Every structure is written in structure tokens, then in C-alpha cells.
Coordinates of C-alpha atoms and ligand atoms in Angstrom, one line a residue:
M1 CA -19.1 -29.5 -20.4
A2 CA -17.7 -26.3 -21.0
K3 CA -14.7 -25.3 -19.3
E4 CA -16.5 -22.6 -17.3
D5 CA -19.0 -25.0 -16.1
V6 CA -16.6 -27.1 -15.0
F7 CA -15.1 -24.5 -13.0
K8 CA -18.4 -23.4 -11.4
N9 CA -19.0 -27.1 -10.2
L10 CA -15.4 -26.9 -8.4
I11 CA -16.5 -23.7 -6.8
A12 CA -19.5 -25.2 -5.6
H13 CA -17.9 -28.7 -4.9
C14 CA -15.1 -26.7 -2.5
K15 CA -18.0 -25.7 -0.3
E16 CA -20.4 -28.7 -0.5
Y17 CA -17.2 -30.8 0.9
G18 CA -15.6 -28.3 3.5
F19 CA -12.6 -27.0 1.3
I20 CA -13.5 -23.4 1.0
F21 CA -15.9 -21.2 2.0
Q22 CA -16.5 -17.3 1.0
S23 CA -15.1 -15.4 4.2
S24 CA -18.6 -13.6 6.4
E25 CA -21.1 -15.9 4.4
I26 CA -23.6 -15.4 7.0
Y27 CA -23.1 -11.5 6.3
D28 CA -23.4 -12.1 2.3
G29 CA -19.3 -12.5 2.4
L30 CA -17.0 -10.0 2.1
S31 CA -15.6 -9.6 -1.8
A32 CA -12.1 -11.7 -2.8
V33 CA -11.6 -13.1 0.9
Y34 CA -12.0 -16.3 1.5
D35 CA -11.9 -19.1 4.4
Y36 CA -10.4 -22.6 4.1
G37 CA -12.9 -25.5 5.9
Q38 CA -11.8 -28.8 7.7
N39 CA -10.6 -30.3 4.7
G40 CA -9.1 -27.3 2.8
V41 CA -6.9 -26.2 5.7
E42 CA -5.3 -30.3 5.8
L43 CA -4.6 -29.5 2.2
K44 CA -3.2 -26.3 2.5
N45 CA -1.3 -27.4 5.6
N46 CA 0.2 -30.4 3.6
I47 CA 1.1 -28.1 0.6
K48 CA 3.1 -26.0 2.9
K49 CA 5.1 -28.7 4.5
Y50 CA 6.1 -29.9 0.6
W51 CA 7.2 -26.5 -0.1
W52 CA 8.8 -25.9 3.8
D53 CA 10.5 -29.2 3.7
S54 CA 11.9 -28.7 0.1
M55 CA 13.6 -25.5 0.9
I56 CA 14.7 -26.3 4.3
L57 CA 15.5 -29.6 4.5
L58 CA 16.8 -30.2 0.9
N59 CA 18.6 -27.2 1.1
E60 CA 21.4 -26.8 3.9
N61 CA 21.7 -23.3 3.2
V62 CA 18.5 -22.1 3.3
V63 CA 16.9 -21.3 7.2
G64 CA 13.3 -20.5 8.1
L65 CA 11.8 -17.3 9.4
D66 CA 8.6 -15.9 10.5
S67 CA 8.3 -12.2 10.7
A68 CA 5.1 -10.1 11.9
I69 CA 2.8 -8.9 9.3
F70 CA 3.1 -5.2 10.9
M71 CA 6.5 -3.4 9.9
H72 CA 7.7 -0.1 10.6
P73 CA 6.4 2.4 7.9
K74 CA 9.7 3.4 6.8
T75 CA 9.8 -0.1 5.3
W76 CA 7.4 0.5 2.7
K77 CA 8.9 3.8 1.7
A78 CA 12.4 2.4 1.3
S79 CA 10.8 -0.6 -0.8
G80 CA 9.2 1.6 -3.2
H81 CA 5.8 0.1 -2.3
V82 CA 4.3 3.8 -1.0
D83 CA 5.4 5.2 -4.8
A84 CA 5.5 2.5 -7.0
F85 CA 2.9 -0.5 -5.9
N86 CA 0.4 0.7 -8.0
D87 CA -2.1 -0.7 -10.7
P88 CA -4.0 1.4 -13.4
L89 CA -7.4 1.6 -13.0
I90 CA -10.2 3.0 -15.5
D91 CA -14.0 3.3 -14.8
N92 CA -16.7 2.7 -17.5
K93 CA -18.9 5.7 -17.2
D94 CA -22.0 3.9 -18.4
S95 CA -21.5 0.7 -16.2
K96 CA -20.0 2.0 -13.4
K97 CA -17.7 -0.9 -13.4
R98 CA -13.9 -0.6 -12.5
Y99 CA -11.2 -2.2 -14.2
R100 CA -7.4 -2.5 -14.5
A101 CA -6.4 -1.1 -17.9
D102 CA -3.3 -3.5 -18.1
D103 CA -6.1 -6.4 -17.6
L104 CA -8.5 -5.0 -20.1
I105 CA -5.3 -4.6 -22.9
E106 CA -3.8 -8.2 -22.0
E107 CA -7.2 -9.5 -22.6
H108 CA -7.5 -7.9 -26.0
L109 CA -3.8 -9.6 -26.7
E110 CA -5.2 -12.8 -25.6
K111 CA -8.1 -12.5 -27.9
L112 CA -5.7 -12.0 -30.8
E113 CA -3.6 -14.9 -29.6
A114 CA -6.9 -16.8 -29.7
K115 CA -7.4 -15.9 -33.2
I116 CA -4.4 -16.9 -34.3
E117 CA -4.2 -20.2 -32.5
K118 CA -8.1 -21.0 -34.1
E119 CA -6.6 -20.6 -37.6
V120 CA -3.7 -23.2 -37.0
E121 CA -6.1 -25.6 -35.4
K122 CA -8.5 -25.2 -38.2
A123 CA -5.5 -25.9 -40.7
R124 CA -4.5 -28.8 -38.6
K125 CA -7.7 -30.6 -39.1
R126 CA -7.6 -29.6 -42.8
F127 CA -4.4 -30.9 -43.8
G128 CA -4.3 -33.6 -41.3
D129 CA -0.8 -35.9 -41.1
S130 CA 0.8 -33.3 -43.6
F131 CA 0.3 -30.5 -41.8
D132 CA 3.7 -28.2 -41.3
E133 CA 2.8 -25.9 -38.3
K134 CA 5.9 -24.0 -38.7
L135 CA 5.1 -23.3 -42.5
F136 CA 1.8 -22.5 -41.6
R137 CA 2.5 -19.7 -39.2
E138 CA 5.0 -18.2 -41.6
T139 CA 3.0 -18.0 -44.3
N140 CA -0.7 -17.9 -43.9
T141 CA -2.0 -14.1 -44.5
R142 CA -4.5 -14.3 -41.7
V143 CA -2.2 -15.4 -39.2
I144 CA 0.8 -13.0 -40.3
A145 CA -1.5 -10.1 -40.1
N146 CA -3.1 -11.0 -36.5
K147 CA 0.7 -11.5 -35.5
E148 CA 1.6 -7.9 -36.7
K149 CA -1.2 -6.4 -34.7
Y150 CA -0.3 -8.7 -31.6
D151 CA 3.3 -7.6 -31.8
E152 CA 2.7 -3.9 -32.4
L153 CA 0.0 -3.5 -29.5
D154 CA 2.6 -5.8 -27.1
R155 CA 5.6 -3.6 -28.1
R156 CA 3.1 -0.2 -27.3
F157 CA 1.7 -1.2 -24.1
V158 CA 5.2 -2.6 -22.5
K159 CA 6.6 0.9 -23.6
A160 CA 3.4 2.5 -21.7
M161 CA 3.9 0.1 -18.6
N162 CA 7.5 0.7 -18.3
N163 CA 7.1 4.4 -18.9
N164 CA 4.1 4.7 -16.5
D165 CA 2.5 6.7 -19.2
L166 CA -1.2 6.4 -18.3
A167 CA -2.5 8.7 -21.1
D168 CA -1.1 6.2 -23.5
L169 CA -2.5 3.4 -21.7
K170 CA -6.1 5.2 -22.0
Q171 CA -5.1 5.9 -25.8
I172 CA -4.5 2.2 -26.7
I173 CA -7.5 1.3 -25.2
L174 CA -9.4 4.0 -27.4
D175 CA -7.2 3.2 -30.5
Y176 CA -8.0 -0.8 -30.1
E177 CA -11.5 0.0 -29.7
I178 CA -11.7 -2.3 -26.1
V179 CA -15.3 -2.0 -24.9
C180 CA -16.6 -2.5 -21.3
P181 CA -17.5 -6.1 -21.3
I182 CA -20.6 -5.1 -19.2
S183 CA -22.1 -1.7 -21.0
G184 CA -20.5 -2.7 -24.6
T185 CA -19.2 1.1 -24.6
R186 CA -16.1 2.8 -24.8
N187 CA -16.9 5.7 -22.6
W188 CA -14.1 5.6 -20.5
T189 CA -12.3 7.8 -17.8
D190 CA -9.0 8.5 -17.7
V191 CA -6.4 5.9 -16.3
R192 CA -5.4 6.7 -12.5
Q193 CA -2.8 5.2 -10.4
F194 CA -4.3 3.3 -7.6
N195 CA -1.8 2.0 -4.6
L196 CA -2.1 -1.8 -3.5
M197 CA -1.7 -1.3 0.0
F198 CA -4.0 -1.5 2.8
A199 CA -3.4 1.0 5.8
T200 CA -4.3 1.2 9.3
E201 CA -3.6 3.0 12.5
M202 CA -1.7 2.2 15.5
G203 CA -1.5 3.5 18.6
S204 CA -4.6 4.1 20.9
T205 CA -4.5 8.2 20.6
A206 CA -5.3 10.1 17.4
E207 CA -2.0 12.2 18.2
G208 CA -0.1 9.5 18.9
S209 CA -1.1 7.1 16.5
M210 CA 0.9 6.2 13.0
K211 CA -0.3 5.1 9.9
I212 CA 1.0 1.7 9.1
F213 CA 0.5 -0.7 6.4
L214 CA -0.5 -4.2 6.1
R215 CA 2.4 -6.3 4.2
P216 CA 1.7 -6.6 0.2
E217 CA 4.5 -9.2 0.4
T218 CA 6.3 -11.3 3.1
A219 CA 9.6 -10.7 1.5
Q220 CA 10.4 -7.4 3.4
G221 CA 10.4 -9.3 6.7
I222 CA 13.1 -11.1 5.3
F223 CA 15.1 -8.1 4.0
V224 CA 14.6 -6.5 7.0
N225 CA 16.1 -9.4 9.4
Y226 CA 18.9 -10.3 6.7
I227 CA 21.5 -9.2 9.4
N228 CA 19.9 -10.7 12.2
V229 CA 19.8 -14.1 10.4
Q230 CA 23.2 -13.9 8.8
K231 CA 24.8 -12.9 12.2
T232 CA 23.3 -15.5 14.5
G233 CA 23.2 -18.4 12.1
R234 CA 26.6 -17.5 10.8
M235 CA 25.4 -17.7 7.4
K236 CA 28.1 -17.6 4.2
L237 CA 27.3 -16.4 1.1
P238 CA 25.0 -17.7 -0.8
F239 CA 22.6 -18.6 1.7
G240 CA 18.7 -18.4 1.8
I241 CA 15.6 -17.3 4.1
A242 CA 12.6 -18.9 3.5
Q243 CA 9.1 -17.7 5.0
I244 CA 5.3 -18.6 4.9
G245 CA 2.9 -15.8 5.7
K246 CA -0.1 -13.7 4.6
A247 CA 0.2 -10.8 2.4
F248 CA -2.8 -8.4 1.8
R249 CA -3.2 -6.5 -1.7
N250 CA -6.3 -4.1 -2.4
E251 CA -6.7 -5.6 -5.8
I252 CA -8.9 -3.4 -7.8
V253 CA -10.5 -6.4 -9.8
A254 CA -10.6 -9.5 -7.7
R255 CA -11.9 -12.7 -10.0
Q256 CA -11.6 -16.3 -10.4
F257 CA -12.4 -17.5 -7.2
I258 CA -9.2 -17.9 -5.0
F259 CA -6.8 -16.8 -7.9
R260 CA -6.7 -13.2 -7.1
M261 CA -7.7 -12.6 -3.4
R262 CA -7.4 -9.4 -1.2
E263 CA -5.9 -11.5 1.6
F264 CA -3.8 -14.3 0.7
E265 CA -0.6 -16.2 1.6
Q266 CA 2.6 -16.4 0.1
M267 CA 5.7 -18.9 0.5
E268 CA 8.8 -16.8 -0.5
M269 CA 12.3 -17.6 -0.1
Q270 CA 15.2 -15.0 -0.5
Y271 CA 18.5 -16.3 -1.6
F272 CA 21.5 -13.9 -1.1
I273 CA 24.4 -14.2 -3.2
K274 CA 27.5 -12.5 -4.7
P275 CA 27.1 -9.7 -6.9
G276 CA 28.0 -10.7 -10.6
T277 CA 26.6 -14.6 -10.1
E278 CA 22.8 -13.2 -10.5
E279 CA 22.4 -15.1 -13.6
E280 CA 23.7 -18.2 -12.7
W281 CA 21.6 -18.4 -9.6
F282 CA 18.4 -17.4 -11.4
E283 CA 18.6 -20.1 -14.0
Y284 CA 19.4 -22.7 -10.9
W285 CA 16.0 -21.4 -9.0
K286 CA 14.1 -21.6 -12.3
N287 CA 14.7 -25.2 -12.8
V288 CA 14.6 -26.4 -9.2
R289 CA 11.3 -24.4 -8.7
M290 CA 10.2 -26.0 -11.8
K291 CA 11.1 -29.4 -10.8
W292 CA 9.1 -28.8 -7.5
H293 CA 6.1 -28.3 -9.5
K294 CA 6.3 -30.8 -12.0
A295 CA 7.0 -33.4 -9.3
L296 CA 3.1 -33.3 -8.2
G297 CA 2.6 -35.2 -11.3
L298 CA -0.2 -32.6 -12.6
G299 CA 1.1 -33.1 -16.2
D300 CA 4.2 -31.7 -17.2
E301 CA 2.2 -29.9 -20.5
N302 CA 0.3 -28.0 -18.2
Y303 CA 3.7 -25.6 -17.4
R304 CA 5.6 -23.1 -18.9
F305 CA 7.6 -20.3 -18.0
F306 CA 6.7 -16.7 -19.3
D307 CA 9.6 -14.0 -19.2
H308 CA 8.6 -10.6 -18.1
E309 CA 9.0 -7.6 -20.5
K310 CA 7.3 -5.1 -18.1
L311 CA 9.4 -5.4 -14.8
A312 CA 8.2 -4.5 -11.2
H313 CA 9.8 -1.3 -9.7
Y314 CA 12.3 -4.0 -7.9
A315 CA 13.5 -6.4 -10.5
R316 CA 15.9 -6.7 -13.3
A317 CA 14.8 -10.1 -14.2
A318 CA 11.3 -11.7 -13.6
T319 CA 10.2 -15.3 -15.1
D320 CA 6.9 -16.6 -14.0
I321 CA 6.2 -20.2 -13.6
E322 CA 2.4 -20.2 -15.4
F323 CA 0.1 -23.3 -15.2
K324 CA -3.1 -24.1 -17.5
F325 CA -6.0 -23.3 -15.2
P326 CA -9.4 -23.5 -16.4
F327 CA -9.6 -20.3 -17.6
G328 CA -6.0 -20.3 -19.4
F329 CA -2.4 -20.5 -18.5
R330 CA -1.7 -18.1 -15.4
E331 CA 1.2 -16.9 -13.0
V332 CA 1.3 -19.3 -10.2
E333 CA 5.0 -18.3 -9.1
G334 CA 7.7 -15.7 -9.9
I335 CA 11.4 -15.9 -9.8
H336 CA 12.7 -12.7 -9.6
S337 CA 16.1 -11.0 -9.6
R338 CA 16.1 -8.3 -7.3
T339 CA 19.9 -7.2 -7.5
D340 CA 20.7 -5.3 -4.0
F341 CA 17.7 -2.9 -4.8
D342 CA 16.0 -3.8 -1.2
L343 CA 19.0 -4.5 0.9
G344 CA 20.3 -1.2 -0.6
Q345 CA 17.4 0.9 -0.1
H346 CA 16.6 -0.4 3.6
Q347 CA 20.2 0.5 4.3
K348 CA 19.8 4.0 2.8
F349 CA 16.3 4.6 5.1
S350 CA 17.7 3.0 8.2
G351 CA 21.2 4.0 8.4
K352 CA 22.2 0.5 9.2
K353 CA 25.0 -1.2 7.5
L354 CA 23.3 -4.3 5.8
Q355 CA 26.6 -5.8 4.2
Y356 CA 28.4 -8.9 3.8
F357 CA 32.1 -9.3 4.9
D358 CA 33.6 -11.8 2.4
P359 CA 36.6 -13.5 4.5
E360 CA 37.7 -14.7 1.2
T361 CA 38.3 -11.3 -0.5
N362 CA 38.3 -9.2 2.7
E363 CA 35.7 -7.3 1.0
S364 CA 32.6 -5.9 2.3
F365 CA 29.3 -5.5 0.0
V366 CA 25.4 -5.8 0.2
P367 CA 24.5 -8.9 -1.2
Y368 CA 22.2 -9.7 -4.5
V369 CA 19.3 -11.7 -4.0
V370 CA 17.2 -14.2 -6.3
E371 CA 13.8 -14.5 -5.1
T372 CA 11.2 -17.4 -5.3
S373 CA 7.7 -16.3 -4.8
L374 CA 5.0 -18.7 -4.8
G375 CA 1.1 -17.9 -3.6
L376 CA -0.1 -20.8 -1.5
D377 CA -3.7 -20.0 -2.5
R378 CA -2.6 -20.4 -6.4
I379 CA -1.1 -23.7 -5.8
F380 CA -3.9 -24.8 -3.9
L381 CA -6.2 -23.6 -7.0
Q382 CA -3.6 -25.1 -9.4
I383 CA -4.0 -28.7 -7.6
I384 CA -7.6 -28.6 -7.1
S385 CA -8.3 -27.7 -10.3
A386 CA -6.0 -30.4 -12.1
A387 CA -7.4 -33.0 -9.4
F388 CA -11.5 -32.4 -10.0
H389 CA -13.1 -35.0 -12.3
E390 CA -16.5 -35.8 -13.2
E391 CA -16.6 -39.3 -14.4
E392 CA -19.1 -41.6 -16.0
I393 CA -18.6 -45.0 -14.4
K394 CA -20.5 -48.1 -14.2
K395 CA -22.1 -49.7 -10.8
E396 CA -21.8 -53.4 -9.7
N397 CA -24.6 -54.3 -11.5
G398 CA -23.9 -52.5 -14.8
E399 CA -25.8 -49.5 -14.7
A400 CA -24.4 -45.8 -15.6
D401 CA -23.5 -43.9 -12.6
T402 CA -21.3 -40.8 -12.3
R403 CA -18.7 -39.8 -9.5
V404 CA -17.1 -36.8 -8.7
V405 CA -13.6 -37.4 -7.3
F406 CA -10.5 -35.1 -6.3
K407 CA -7.6 -36.9 -7.7
L408 CA -5.2 -35.1 -5.5
P409 CA -1.8 -36.1 -5.1
P410 CA -1.8 -38.7 -2.5
V411 CA 0.6 -37.2 -0.4
L412 CA -1.6 -33.8 -0.2
A413 CA -4.8 -35.6 0.4
P414 CA -6.3 -34.3 3.4
V415 CA -7.6 -37.5 4.6
K416 CA -5.2 -40.7 3.5
L417 CA -7.2 -43.2 4.9
A418 CA -10.9 -43.9 5.4
I419 CA -11.9 -46.9 7.8
L420 CA -15.2 -48.1 6.7
P421 CA -16.9 -51.5 9.0
L422 CA -19.0 -53.0 6.5
V423 CA -22.0 -52.9 8.8
K424 CA -22.5 -51.3 12.7
K425 CA -22.6 -54.7 14.6
D426 CA -20.9 -58.2 14.8
G427 CA -17.7 -56.5 16.5
L428 CA -16.6 -54.9 13.0
P429 CA -16.6 -51.3 14.7
E430 CA -14.6 -52.3 17.3
I431 CA -12.3 -53.8 15.0
S432 CA -12.3 -50.9 12.8
R433 CA -11.5 -48.4 15.7
K434 CA -8.7 -50.6 16.7
I435 CA -6.9 -50.4 13.4
M436 CA -8.0 -46.6 13.5
N437 CA -5.8 -46.2 16.6
D438 CA -3.0 -48.2 15.6
L439 CA -2.7 -45.9 12.1
K440 CA -3.8 -42.8 13.3
Y441 CA -0.1 -41.7 14.8
D442 CA 1.3 -42.1 11.0
F443 CA -1.8 -40.9 8.7
N444 CA -4.8 -38.7 8.9
C445 CA -7.6 -41.3 8.9
Q446 CA -11.3 -41.0 9.2
Y447 CA -13.6 -43.5 10.5
E448 CA -17.4 -43.5 9.2
E449 CA -19.9 -45.9 9.6
K450 CA -23.1 -44.3 8.3
D451 CA -24.9 -45.4 4.8
S452 CA -24.0 -47.9 2.6
I453 CA -20.3 -48.8 1.5
G454 CA -21.0 -47.3 -1.8
R455 CA -22.3 -43.9 -0.6
R456 CA -19.3 -43.6 1.7
Y457 CA -17.0 -44.7 -0.9
R458 CA -18.4 -41.7 -2.9
R459 CA -18.0 -39.0 -0.2
Q460 CA -14.3 -40.3 -0.1
D461 CA -13.6 -39.8 -3.8
A462 CA -15.3 -36.5 -3.6
I463 CA -12.4 -35.1 -0.9
G464 CA -9.8 -36.7 -2.4
T465 CA -9.2 -39.8 0.2
P466 CA -6.6 -42.0 -1.7
Y467 CA -7.4 -45.5 0.2
C468 CA -10.3 -46.7 1.7
I469 CA -10.4 -49.7 3.8
T470 CA -13.7 -52.3 4.6
I471 CA -13.8 -54.2 7.3
D472 CA -16.2 -57.0 6.9
H473 CA -16.8 -60.5 8.5
Q474 CA -13.9 -62.2 6.7
T475 CA -11.9 -59.7 8.8
T476 CA -13.2 -61.8 12.1
E477 CA -11.6 -64.9 10.7
D478 CA -8.2 -63.9 8.7
N479 CA -7.4 -60.4 10.0
T480 CA -7.5 -59.2 6.3
V481 CA -9.6 -56.2 4.7
T482 CA -10.1 -55.2 1.6
I483 CA -8.2 -52.0 0.1
R484 CA -9.9 -49.8 -2.7
Y485 CA -7.7 -47.4 -4.4
R486 CA -9.3 -44.2 -5.4
D487 CA -8.6 -43.9 -9.1
S488 CA -8.7 -47.1 -10.3
M489 CA -11.7 -48.4 -8.1
E490 CA -9.6 -51.2 -7.8
Q491 CA -9.8 -53.5 -4.7
D492 CA -7.4 -55.9 -3.1
R493 CA -7.7 -58.3 0.1
V494 CA -4.7 -57.3 2.4
R495 CA -3.5 -58.3 6.1
V496 CA -4.0 -55.6 8.4
D497 CA -0.4 -55.7 9.3
K498 CA 0.5 -54.6 5.8
L499 CA -1.7 -51.6 5.8
R500 CA 0.9 -49.4 7.2
S501 CA 3.5 -50.3 4.5
I502 CA 1.3 -50.2 1.7
I503 CA -0.4 -46.5 2.6
A504 CA 3.2 -45.2 3.6
D505 CA 4.3 -45.8 0.1
K506 CA 2.4 -43.3 -1.7
V507 CA 1.4 -40.9 0.8
D508 CA 5.0 -40.3 2.5
M509 CA 6.4 -36.9 2.2
S510 CA 10.0 -38.0 2.1
S511 CA 9.5 -40.0 -1.0
L512 CA 8.4 -37.2 -2.6
L513 CA 11.0 -35.1 -1.6
K514 CA 13.5 -37.8 -2.8
K515 CA 12.0 -37.8 -6.3
L516 CA 12.8 -34.1 -6.0
D517 CA 16.3 -34.9 -5.6
K518 CA 16.2 -37.2 -8.5
I519 CA 14.5 -35.5 -11.2
E520 CA 16.7 -34.2 -14.0
D521 CA 16.6 -31.5 -16.2
Ligands
LIG1 N1 8.0 -11.0 -3.3 C1 7.9 -10.7 -5.1 C2 6.2 -10.6 -5.3 O1 5.2 -10.6 -4.1 P1 4.3 -10.9 -6.8 O2 4.3 -11.7 -8.2 O3 3.5 -9.4 -6.9 O4 5.9 -11.1 -6.5 C3 4.0 -13.3 -5.6 O5 3.4 -12.4 -6.0 C4 3.1 -14.4 -6.1 O6 1.8 -14.2 -4.9 C5 2.6 -14.7 -7.2 O7 2.9 -15.5 -8.3 C6 1.1 -15.3 -7.0 O8 1.0 -16.8 -6.8 C7 1.1 -14.6 -5.6 N2 0.0 -13.3 -5.6 C8 0.1 -12.3 -6.0 N3 -1.0 -11.6 -5.4 C9 -2.1 -12.2 -5.1 C10 -3.5 -12.2 -5.0 N4 -4.0 -10.6 -5.0 N5 -3.9 -13.2 -4.6 C11 -3.5 -14.6 -4.7 N6 -2.0 -14.8 -5.0 C12 -1.9 -13.7 -5.0

């Protein structure tokens, strides 16, 4: 099945099984805003816990914060978001569609890259085992020509973005004959800057009201609380403040389901350090964060780093952790070296000292910051797109069948254990309820007695439940149940008193956290 179709099926599956709904669907929905349903919210909470515990429990010098979404408007002037948090937009006059100019150019770059990869794959098939990829890339004339085109465009694009040169961005689109995907024409408007922050009014009277912004990143709540946390927590450098919360951006083009939303959630950590140590901490957090992702077991080959040449207004260095989504490698998390930019700006705009006194050197200075910034909705999408499988299987009678299964990491699964009495009589529901009452304090359990056992298994596969137990007549005799494993569909007969340890072994958050501590570079 084509990747686009698999992605469409995933979106439909998320709705059908209570993971994600379009916001305000009964009013035809609100573009790029989504709600998490009964299973989605459990998965989301489990992801949050994994991130939070990995920050707070595994790092003695990282503490948490929950700052407000509304902040004093000067915050955003100081942070540079009022003046520089813009995307360049362009309209096609024929289709009346609006695009990000940088997206159009990046898509063109991706097409050139795809052409190169196609040549390489063709040659790999032609030459078989004797294929020398490096030599081929260095000598094949078509590959060289496309690589030169790519590099030339990339250089020009980076320069135009870094210089905020909107006229050249338009010229690039014209020079490279980039057409509107809808109208197919090159009838473009000029490129304009568009600020991504949402504004609203605070206060009850027109005269007394104040224009405020919905935060476009959670980080600023951390910066303005730096001195509060440092002093009240008697924190010594280096130390970190972690926060999970909503952020809002009026994205020009919102696409790919929950990948780019207008209301989303971030999990950010600002690590305050001594100036001069930023390179070392930047590398450190890059590695720690990559290990965190890989420990989920979604396939190491699906991750890569992407170093930014085009930097945000606050960053001196920036790397993305990218994941291979069904629509290609895309950013999931950013690691940014922000220097003393933010604290320095807030010190200037507020007139309050935001310095650290170093008792070892008797010096005061504004700390530098390395941040890790992960989009909760993006990692959610990463996990569900890796976990979604449409499988051909065989029924017990040998007939072909299909099943849709969410092979979620068990520790993150919304429901850990389904408790299924084989029939609704002979005391089996009562025994099942007793097992549920015993285990519900440790695991999210679901009790189901409706429909055939096969249909109940399918429903649990579809929401990613790693374990199903079936209570049958033998249970009444020897206190054993069958346990069915989601991924292999194999079944074992086990004693009821062993269930807790069997399940805990795979779904315990502390096991995952311990694994994190152990993973080497
Ligand atoms: N504090 C730094 C910061 O906000 P960013 O690269 O703009 O940096 C960080 O955003 C992360 O937030 C991204 O890697 C992405 O996962 C997530 N993110 C950003 N914009 C988003 C959007 N419109 N929808 C969903 N997630 C988004």
C-alpha cells in the first residue's frame, strides 16, 4: 500500500478508536486544532510521564515548573518574538492559495535530493553486490549535476533566510520555476512577513485593556522564572528547569494531521550553564535526548540529527532530532544553544538583575542556556506512525485474515491489560472482576465481555493493549488464565498470582528509565 494511503488509514484509525478527533467536529472542525480522545489522552499522559521522569528523576539538578500561558506583553518584545517570530508567506494569484515561501523552496530541494537518491537506487539494483555507492556519487554525471544544483540553491536559500531578504526568496521561486501545486502556475504575489503569535485582549474595558499574546513557546515562562527558581531552590550552575505546556502559533500552512498545529504542547528544558561551557553541554544534551528517543525501540535507523544553518533569532547553534515519518524525515525535537540572549534581554527590558553569583570565582554573570524542546504532539505522531501495522494473518481454522494493530511500546500503551471472561456465565465474570479489582491499582485495565473472544482481541490490538487475559472454565478449577501477547499473538497458560509480575516486567516505567541510564553512545 502507498505510504500516503497508510497515513490516511492511520488518521481514520485514530478517530475510530478514540485517539484523536478534529476539534469542534460537529461544527465542521477547526483547522489544525485537534482533541485527544479517551485512548489518546492516556497515551499522551504516558509520553509526558516518560519525559518528565527522565528529566526530573534522572537529573538531580533539573527541577520542574508550570508557568502561565499569559505573560506580560513586554516578555515577547524582549524575547524578540514581536519583531522576529515571522514566517515568509506568498500567495498564488490563480489558486488563491497561501504558502510559506521557505516551504516551497525546501520542497524543491527535497525533489532534487529525491532525484539523486533515485539514480543511486537504480545503480544499486544494476550493479548488485559490486556496487560502490561512494564512487558512484562522486562520478555519475547526473548525480553530480543535481548535487551542484542542490548546493547552489541551498546556499542561496540560506543566505536569503538569514538576511531576511524577502525579494530574493521570491526571485528564487521564480528562477527555479516553482509552481503552485494547485493551479500549476507561477503567478505569485510578493513575499511578506507574517507574525505567528496569536493576540488577545486582557481587561474588561476598551480603555483599560491590554494586548497580550498566547505564548508561542513555553521557554519564556522558564526564563522569567529563572531567578525565582534559582534562589528558592538554592540551585547551583549547571541546573535545568523543565516544563510541559501548551503553545500557540498561527501557522500559515497547517498540514499532516497533528504534525503542525495551531495549538500544541511542548516539553522544554532550559539548562543554565557557565558561559564558555555551551559547546560541551550542547553535545551532552544532543546525546542524552537521542538516547531517550531510541530507548522507545522504534528503530534506530529512523532517527538522524539535522544541523541548522538557518538559525532562529535567539540561537547560536541548533540541531534537530528528525524522525522518519510516513512523509519523510522531519523535526521532532530541537536542541538549541541560546547563549545569554533571553536572560540578557529580560534583564534589559525588566530592569531586574538576572545574574548568577559564582561563589568559587566571586563573579556575577548572566548564565548561558542550552535548551531541549520536544513537541508532544509530534512525538505522539512519531510513536503512532511507527506502531501502526495492517497485517495479514491466519485464523485458527487456517483462513486468511487481516488485523490492524498498534504495536505501541507497552509502557506507553493506553490500556495495559484487557480482562476477558470467555462467556458471560458460570461465574467467569465474577472471577474476572476480582482479578481486575486486584490489578487496577497497578495497571490501566479494561474489562470486556461483549462479542466473541476473537473480536475482543482485535479491538484490543487496535488500541495497542499489550496483554489480554482470558478467564475460562479451567480458571475455576486451577486458578490459571491464558495470557495473549499482542505482537506475537502467542498464548500461555499462567497462574493468576503471576500476572502482576509478568505484566510489570514490560510496562513498568522504571525499567525504561533504567534502560536509559544504561545505554551507551
Ligand atoms: N523553545 C524553542 C522552540 O520553540 P521550535 O523549534 O520552534 O523551538 C520546538 O519548536 C518543537 O516544538 C519542535 O521541534 C516541534 O516538535 C514542536 N512544534 C513547533 N511548532 C509546532 C506546531 N505548529 N505543531 C506541533 N508541534 C510544533
